[in-house]
Coordinates of C-alpha atoms and ligand atoms in Angstrom, one line a residue:
M13 CA 5.3 56.1 -41.7
K14 CA 2.2 56.5 -39.6
K15 CA -1.0 57.6 -42.1
E16 CA -3.6 59.6 -39.8
E17 CA -5.3 61.1 -42.8
F18 CA -5.1 59.5 -46.8
I19 CA -6.6 62.7 -48.9
I20 CA -8.5 60.6 -52.1
A21 CA -8.4 63.4 -55.3
G22 CA -11.2 62.5 -58.1
N23 CA -10.3 64.7 -61.0
W24 CA -13.7 65.1 -63.3
K25 CA -11.4 66.6 -66.3
M26 CA -14.0 67.8 -68.7
N27 CA -16.5 64.7 -67.8
K28 CA -20.7 65.4 -66.8
T29 CA -23.5 67.2 -67.4
M30 CA -24.9 69.6 -64.4
L31 CA -28.2 66.4 -64.2
E32 CA -25.3 64.5 -64.1
T33 CA -23.5 65.9 -61.5
K34 CA -26.1 66.6 -59.4
K35 CA -27.4 63.1 -59.8
F36 CA -23.4 62.0 -58.9
I37 CA -23.0 64.1 -55.5
D38 CA -26.7 62.7 -54.5
L39 CA -25.3 59.2 -54.3
F40 CA -22.4 59.4 -53.3
I41 CA -22.6 61.6 -50.1
P42 CA -24.5 59.3 -47.6
M43 CA -21.5 56.5 -49.4
V44 CA -18.7 58.3 -47.5
K45 CA -20.5 60.3 -45.1
D46 CA -18.3 58.2 -42.1
S47 CA -14.8 58.4 -44.0
R48 CA -11.6 59.3 -42.5
C49 CA -10.3 60.2 -45.8
K50 CA -10.8 63.7 -47.1
I51 CA -11.6 63.5 -49.8
I52 CA -12.0 65.8 -52.8
L53 CA -14.0 66.7 -56.4
F54 CA -11.9 68.2 -59.3
I55 CA -15.3 69.3 -60.9
P56 CA -15.5 71.3 -64.4
N57 CA -15.1 75.2 -63.1
L58 CA -18.7 75.6 -64.6
Y59 CA -20.1 73.4 -62.2
L60 CA -17.6 74.4 -59.5
K61 CA -20.5 77.2 -57.7
E62 CA -23.4 74.6 -57.1
S63 CA -21.7 72.1 -56.3
V64 CA -20.2 73.8 -53.4
K65 CA -23.8 74.4 -52.9
L66 CA -24.9 70.4 -52.7
L67 CA -21.6 69.6 -51.4
D68 CA -22.2 72.1 -48.9
K69 CA -21.9 70.8 -44.9
T70 CA -20.5 67.6 -46.2
N71 CA -17.4 65.8 -46.2
I72 CA -16.6 66.0 -49.8
K73 CA -14.6 69.1 -50.2
V74 CA -15.3 70.9 -54.1
G75 CA -11.7 71.7 -56.4
A76 CA -11.0 73.8 -59.5
Q77 CA -8.7 72.2 -61.9
N78 CA -7.6 75.6 -63.8
F79 CA -7.3 78.8 -63.4
H80 CA -5.1 82.0 -63.9
W81 CA -2.4 83.7 -62.2
E82 CA -4.3 87.1 -63.1
S83 CA -6.8 88.4 -60.9
F84 CA -8.4 90.5 -64.1
G85 CA -7.8 91.0 -67.5
A86 CA -7.8 90.3 -71.2
Y87 CA -8.0 87.1 -70.4
T88 CA -10.2 85.9 -72.9
G89 CA -11.9 82.3 -71.6
E90 CA -10.1 82.0 -67.8
I91 CA -11.0 82.6 -64.5
S92 CA -9.8 83.9 -61.9
I93 CA -8.5 83.1 -57.4
E94 CA -10.6 85.4 -56.8
M95 CA -13.4 84.3 -58.5
L96 CA -13.0 81.1 -56.7
N97 CA -12.6 82.3 -53.6
D98 CA -16.4 84.4 -54.4
I99 CA -18.2 81.0 -54.6
G100 CA -15.6 79.4 -52.1
V101 CA -14.0 77.1 -53.8
Y102 CA -10.6 76.2 -51.8
H103 CA -8.5 73.8 -53.4
A104 CA -7.5 73.9 -56.7
L105 CA -5.1 70.6 -59.0
V106 CA -1.6 73.3 -60.4
G107 CA 0.6 71.6 -63.2
H108 CA -1.7 68.5 -64.4
S109 CA 0.1 67.1 -67.5
E110 CA -3.1 67.6 -69.4
R111 CA -2.6 71.4 -69.2
R112 CA 1.1 70.6 -69.8
V113 CA 0.9 68.9 -72.8
Y114 CA -2.4 70.0 -74.5
F115 CA -2.3 73.8 -73.6
G116 CA 1.5 74.3 -73.6
E117 CA 1.8 75.4 -69.8
T118 CA 4.9 75.9 -68.5
D119 CA 6.6 75.5 -65.6
E120 CA 6.7 79.1 -65.4
E121 CA 2.9 79.6 -66.3
I122 CA 3.0 76.9 -62.8
N123 CA 4.6 78.7 -60.8
K124 CA 2.7 81.5 -60.8
K125 CA -0.3 79.8 -60.4
V126 CA 1.2 77.9 -57.1
K127 CA 2.0 81.7 -55.9
K128 CA -1.2 83.2 -57.1
A129 CA -2.6 79.9 -55.3
I130 CA -1.0 80.2 -51.6
L131 CA -1.2 83.7 -51.6
K132 CA -5.1 83.4 -52.0
N133 CA -5.4 80.8 -49.4
I134 CA -5.9 77.6 -52.1
D135 CA -5.1 74.6 -51.3
V136 CA -2.6 73.2 -54.5
T137 CA -2.4 69.9 -55.3
L138 CA 0.9 70.2 -57.3
C139 CA 1.4 67.3 -60.3
V140 CA 4.4 66.3 -61.8
G141 CA 5.2 63.6 -64.1
E142 CA 7.2 62.1 -66.6
S143 CA 6.3 60.9 -70.0
L144 CA 6.9 57.9 -71.3
E145 CA 10.2 58.4 -73.4
Q146 CA 11.8 60.0 -70.9
R147 CA 11.2 56.9 -68.2
E148 CA 12.5 55.4 -71.2
L149 CA 15.5 56.9 -71.3
G150 CA 15.6 56.4 -67.6
N151 CA 15.0 60.4 -66.6
E152 CA 12.2 60.4 -64.8
K153 CA 13.6 61.7 -61.1
E154 CA 15.9 64.5 -63.2
V155 CA 12.5 66.1 -64.6
I156 CA 10.8 65.3 -60.8
M157 CA 13.3 67.3 -59.8
H158 CA 13.3 70.0 -62.1
Q159 CA 9.3 70.5 -61.9
L160 CA 9.5 70.7 -58.2
K161 CA 12.3 72.7 -58.1
N162 CA 10.7 75.3 -61.1
A163 CA 6.9 74.6 -59.8
L164 CA 8.1 75.7 -56.0
N165 CA 10.7 78.9 -56.6
G166 CA 10.0 81.2 -54.0
I167 CA 7.8 79.6 -52.4
S168 CA 8.2 79.5 -48.6
K169 CA 8.0 76.0 -46.1
E170 CA 5.2 77.2 -44.7
S171 CA 3.1 77.6 -47.2
L172 CA 4.2 74.0 -47.8
S173 CA 1.8 73.1 -45.4
K174 CA -0.7 74.3 -48.3
I175 CA 0.8 72.7 -51.2
N176 CA 0.1 67.9 -52.1
I177 CA 2.3 66.7 -54.9
A178 CA 0.2 64.5 -57.5
Y179 CA 3.2 62.4 -58.9
E180 CA 1.4 61.4 -62.3
P181 CA 3.4 59.7 -65.6
I182 CA 2.1 60.7 -68.0
W183 CA 2.8 57.0 -69.0
A184 CA -0.3 55.7 -66.9
I185 CA -3.2 58.4 -67.0
G186 CA -5.8 57.6 -68.4
T187 CA -4.1 54.4 -70.5
G188 CA -5.0 51.4 -67.8
K189 CA -1.3 51.0 -67.4
T190 CA -0.7 52.0 -63.8
A191 CA 2.9 52.6 -62.2
T192 CA 3.1 49.0 -60.2
P193 CA 2.8 49.9 -56.1
D194 CA 6.7 50.0 -55.6
Q195 CA 7.3 52.7 -58.7
A196 CA 5.0 55.2 -57.4
N197 CA 6.5 54.2 -54.0
Q198 CA 10.0 54.8 -55.0
M199 CA 9.1 57.8 -57.1
C200 CA 6.5 59.2 -54.4
R201 CA 9.7 59.0 -51.6
F202 CA 12.2 60.4 -54.4
I203 CA 9.8 63.7 -54.3
R204 CA 9.6 63.6 -50.4
M205 CA 13.7 63.2 -50.4
C206 CA 13.5 66.3 -53.0
I207 CA 11.5 68.5 -50.4
Q208 CA 13.7 68.0 -48.1
G209 CA 16.3 69.1 -49.9
M210 CA 15.3 71.9 -51.1
Y211 CA 13.5 73.0 -47.8
D212 CA 13.9 70.6 -44.6
A213 CA 14.0 66.8 -43.3
E214 CA 10.7 68.1 -41.7
S215 CA 8.8 69.3 -44.9
G216 CA 9.9 66.3 -46.2
I217 CA 8.5 64.0 -42.8
N218 CA 5.2 66.0 -43.6
L219 CA 4.9 66.5 -47.0
K220 CA 1.6 64.5 -48.5
V221 CA 2.4 63.0 -51.5
L222 CA -0.2 61.0 -53.9
Y223 CA -0.2 58.7 -56.5
G224 CA -2.0 59.1 -59.7
G225 CA -2.5 57.5 -62.9
S226 CA -5.0 54.0 -63.9
V227 CA -5.8 53.9 -59.9
N228 CA -8.8 52.2 -59.9
I229 CA -10.7 49.6 -57.6
D230 CA -8.8 47.1 -57.8
N231 CA -5.2 48.5 -57.7
C232 CA -6.1 50.9 -55.1
K233 CA -4.9 49.0 -52.1
D234 CA -1.5 47.2 -53.5
I235 CA -1.7 51.7 -53.5
I236 CA -2.7 53.3 -51.0
I237 CA -0.9 50.9 -48.7
M238 CA 2.6 51.7 -49.8
S239 CA 4.9 53.8 -47.0
D240 CA 5.4 56.8 -48.9
I241 CA 2.2 57.7 -49.8
N242 CA -0.5 59.9 -48.5
G243 CA -3.2 59.3 -50.9
V244 CA -4.8 59.0 -54.3
L245 CA -5.3 61.5 -57.8
V246 CA -8.5 59.2 -59.6
G247 CA -9.2 60.4 -62.7
G248 CA -11.6 57.5 -64.9
A249 CA -12.4 55.3 -61.4
S250 CA -13.9 59.5 -59.6
L251 CA -16.7 59.8 -62.1
D252 CA -18.6 57.0 -60.8
A253 CA -19.5 57.3 -57.6
D254 CA -19.1 52.8 -56.9
K255 CA -16.8 52.7 -58.1
F256 CA -15.1 56.4 -56.4
S257 CA -16.7 55.1 -53.5
Y258 CA -15.1 51.8 -53.7
I259 CA -11.6 53.8 -52.7
I260 CA -12.5 55.6 -50.7
K261 CA -13.7 53.0 -48.2
T262 CA -10.4 50.1 -48.7
S263 CA -8.6 53.7 -48.0
D264 CA -10.7 54.0 -44.6
K265 CA -9.9 50.4 -44.1
I266 CA -6.2 50.8 -44.2
L267 CA -6.5 53.2 -41.8
I268 CA -8.4 52.0 -39.5
E269 CA -5.9 49.0 -39.3
G270 CA -3.2 50.7 -39.3
N271 CA -3.5 52.3 -36.8
K272 CA -4.6 49.2 -34.6
Ligands
PGA305 P1 -6.8 58.0 -65.0 O1 -7.0 59.9 -64.7 O2 -7.1 57.7 -62.8 O3 -8.2 58.5 -65.8 O4 -5.8 57.9 -65.2 C1 -5.6 59.9 -63.5 C2 -5.6 62.5 -63.8 O5 -5.1 62.4 -64.9 O6 -5.5 62.4 -62.8

């Protein structure tokens, strides 16, 4: 598959103060200003507004890590998509395994969030991934298929252009234990095939599938180069401007070399 663009996304999780965020952004903007990648930073909700301002007129997009599917109401501690739209945020993660595992997010809730995001013109990076136990039992494909079917229930083929899927095996997140490039590629291909089965061949081909789970400066090249991978979702290594920009520059090099 010829790759025209990579999506390189950073998931900061619950890290950095405002001062640290600003320092990162000031350093990072010039480092990646010529990149051909689509760069997204998923920043803690509290600093989204300021980050949107700091990143205005740059090639770096700002995304939310979470939101509620209702527009307003008695949901203490939550924020809505309308609030994100209000401050100029048009990207969001949905269904990260930490939300599923630590905060009990269900497939049904994830589906409501995907639907709401599409309705409100927010680009979604939908995360799916199996646990170590599920992989050891050989159930990873079944689990991923189930997560995809539930999350995308009622989503039209046309809306798929607003959705990227991130394959993030739970056993590889924050553990330093990456899936091998072959394992990652196989699962990303499987996700493409699921989408093909649920929609059609064109949808499968056009789908952008990212890999996430302990991506770092040492393994990024071998992962990004794989045939069915369109980018990476980076946690720990995205907190460091040097490391994250290295991953972006590596991806740019692959794009340039691949398109010679
Ligand atoms: P990690 O996190 O790169 O620190 O493993 C990835 C993620 O959770 O998105």
